[in-house]
């Protein structure tokens, strides 16, 4: 019985040590909260361009920063488009802000629609927290014929096969979301 108790005590110690390490690490990141995507609510504005997010089609985004918060509301910063998400990140990086986690709409997990409106092909919007995934896991389609809130949409997918199929149908090229460049979002 004492052997079982010793193992239990050791496990408790190891679990406690792991918890302390996670809490300490989150302190180094400048936040004690977990960085999870949130639902973007009706009437909320884009932290980059100011547009009301739910009034426009296409992918949306959100970013947590280390030791910095968006002006006027709790983190994360929220965006009407992938383009605004990255433009904001690049601008804030020049001001010394460090992105800790960025989430984009994951069209691999959504039943999305594309439709033609006024000669433009647009893609549906999804703003619930479950619609977002970390950019570390996403492949995007850039320069397609599909538009979102800021013109040509950069459309994210967690399944690279879904991204390839989307590009075959709507044009554009695929690349990892983490490789989106200033040139790509600046030229759109």
mmCIF file of C-alpha atoms in Angstrom, residues 71-138:
data_model
loop_
_atom_site.group_PDB
_atom_site.id
_atom_site.type_symbol
_atom_site.label_atom_id
_atom_site.label_comp_id
_atom_site.label_asym_id
_atom_site.label_seq_id
_atom_site.Cartn_x
_atom_site.Cartn_y
_atom_site.Cartn_z
ATOM 1 C CA UNK A 71 -7.647 49.493 -27.859
ATOM 2 C CA UNK A 72 -11.150 49.635 -26.390
ATOM 3 C CA UNK A 73 -11.798 45.932 -25.696
ATOM 4 C CA UNK A 74 -10.339 42.750 -24.241
ATOM 5 C CA UNK A 75 -8.104 40.553 -26.416
ATOM 6 C CA UNK A 76 -8.025 39.229 -28.998
ATOM 7 C CA UNK A 77 -7.859 41.898 -31.681
ATOM 8 C CA UNK A 78 -10.543 41.030 -34.251
ATOM 9 C CA UNK A 79 -10.692 41.510 -37.983
ATOM 10 C CA UNK A 80 -13.140 41.535 -40.899
ATOM 11 C CA UNK A 81 -10.758 39.646 -43.193
ATOM 12 C CA UNK A 82 -7.543 37.668 -43.456
ATOM 13 C CA UNK A 83 -6.050 40.709 -45.199
ATOM 14 C CA UNK A 84 -6.836 43.026 -42.260
ATOM 15 C CA UNK A 85 -5.575 40.385 -39.818
ATOM 16 C CA UNK A 86 -2.138 40.330 -41.432
ATOM 17 C CA UNK A 87 -1.964 44.061 -42.176
ATOM 18 C CA UNK A 88 -2.596 44.693 -38.470
ATOM 19 C CA UNK A 89 -0.010 42.098 -37.404
ATOM 20 C CA UNK A 90 2.643 43.555 -39.696
ATOM 21 C CA UNK A 91 1.922 47.144 -38.562
ATOM 22 C CA UNK A 92 1.960 46.199 -34.874
ATOM 23 C CA UNK A 93 5.176 44.189 -35.271
ATOM 24 C CA UNK A 94 6.817 47.394 -36.551
ATOM 25 C CA UNK A 95 5.610 49.059 -33.327
ATOM 26 C CA UNK A 96 7.199 46.329 -31.190
ATOM 27 C CA UNK A 97 4.119 44.158 -30.596
ATOM 28 C CA UNK A 98 4.696 40.395 -30.769
ATOM 29 C CA UNK A 99 1.843 38.189 -32.043
ATOM 30 C CA UNK A 100 1.267 35.278 -29.661
ATOM 31 C CA UNK A 101 -1.520 33.463 -31.561
ATOM 32 C CA UNK A 102 -3.579 34.190 -34.663
ATOM 33 C CA UNK A 103 -6.792 32.460 -35.675
ATOM 34 C CA UNK A 104 -8.575 32.548 -39.038
ATOM 35 C CA UNK A 105 -11.857 31.123 -40.282
ATOM 36 C CA UNK A 106 -11.288 27.437 -41.115
ATOM 37 C CA UNK A 107 -13.370 26.611 -44.175
ATOM 38 C CA UNK A 108 -12.510 22.894 -43.886
ATOM 39 C CA UNK A 109 -14.763 22.736 -40.818
ATOM 40 C CA UNK A 110 -17.624 24.883 -42.139
ATOM 41 C CA UNK A 111 -20.446 24.237 -44.581
ATOM 42 C CA UNK A 112 -19.660 27.326 -46.617
ATOM 43 C CA UNK A 113 -21.215 28.765 -49.744
ATOM 44 C CA UNK A 114 -19.920 30.778 -52.633
ATOM 45 C CA UNK A 115 -22.334 32.855 -54.662
ATOM 46 C CA UNK A 116 -22.226 35.409 -57.430
ATOM 47 C CA UNK A 117 -23.388 38.878 -56.420
ATOM 48 C CA UNK A 118 -23.056 41.772 -58.863
ATOM 49 C CA UNK A 119 -20.589 39.833 -61.008
ATOM 50 C CA UNK A 120 -18.375 39.001 -58.009
ATOM 51 C CA UNK A 121 -17.987 35.573 -56.418
ATOM 52 C CA UNK A 122 -18.191 35.928 -52.629
ATOM 53 C CA UNK A 123 -17.752 33.377 -49.848
ATOM 54 C CA UNK A 124 -19.901 33.035 -46.735
ATOM 55 C CA UNK A 125 -18.906 34.386 -43.319
ATOM 56 C CA UNK A 126 -18.588 32.255 -40.132
ATOM 57 C CA UNK A 127 -17.983 34.047 -36.820
ATOM 58 C CA UNK A 128 -18.586 31.462 -34.060
ATOM 59 C CA UNK A 129 -15.501 30.538 -32.023
ATOM 60 C CA UNK A 130 -15.655 26.977 -33.382
ATOM 61 C CA UNK A 131 -15.151 28.346 -36.913
ATOM 62 C CA UNK A 132 -11.601 29.528 -36.148
ATOM 63 C CA UNK A 133 -8.309 27.621 -36.200
ATOM 64 C CA UNK A 134 -4.712 28.563 -35.474
ATOM 65 C CA UNK A 135 -2.702 29.775 -38.458
ATOM 66 C CA UNK A 136 -0.101 27.126 -37.571
ATOM 67 C CA UNK A 137 -2.526 24.494 -38.910
ATOM 68 C CA UNK A 138 -3.904 26.358 -41.927
#
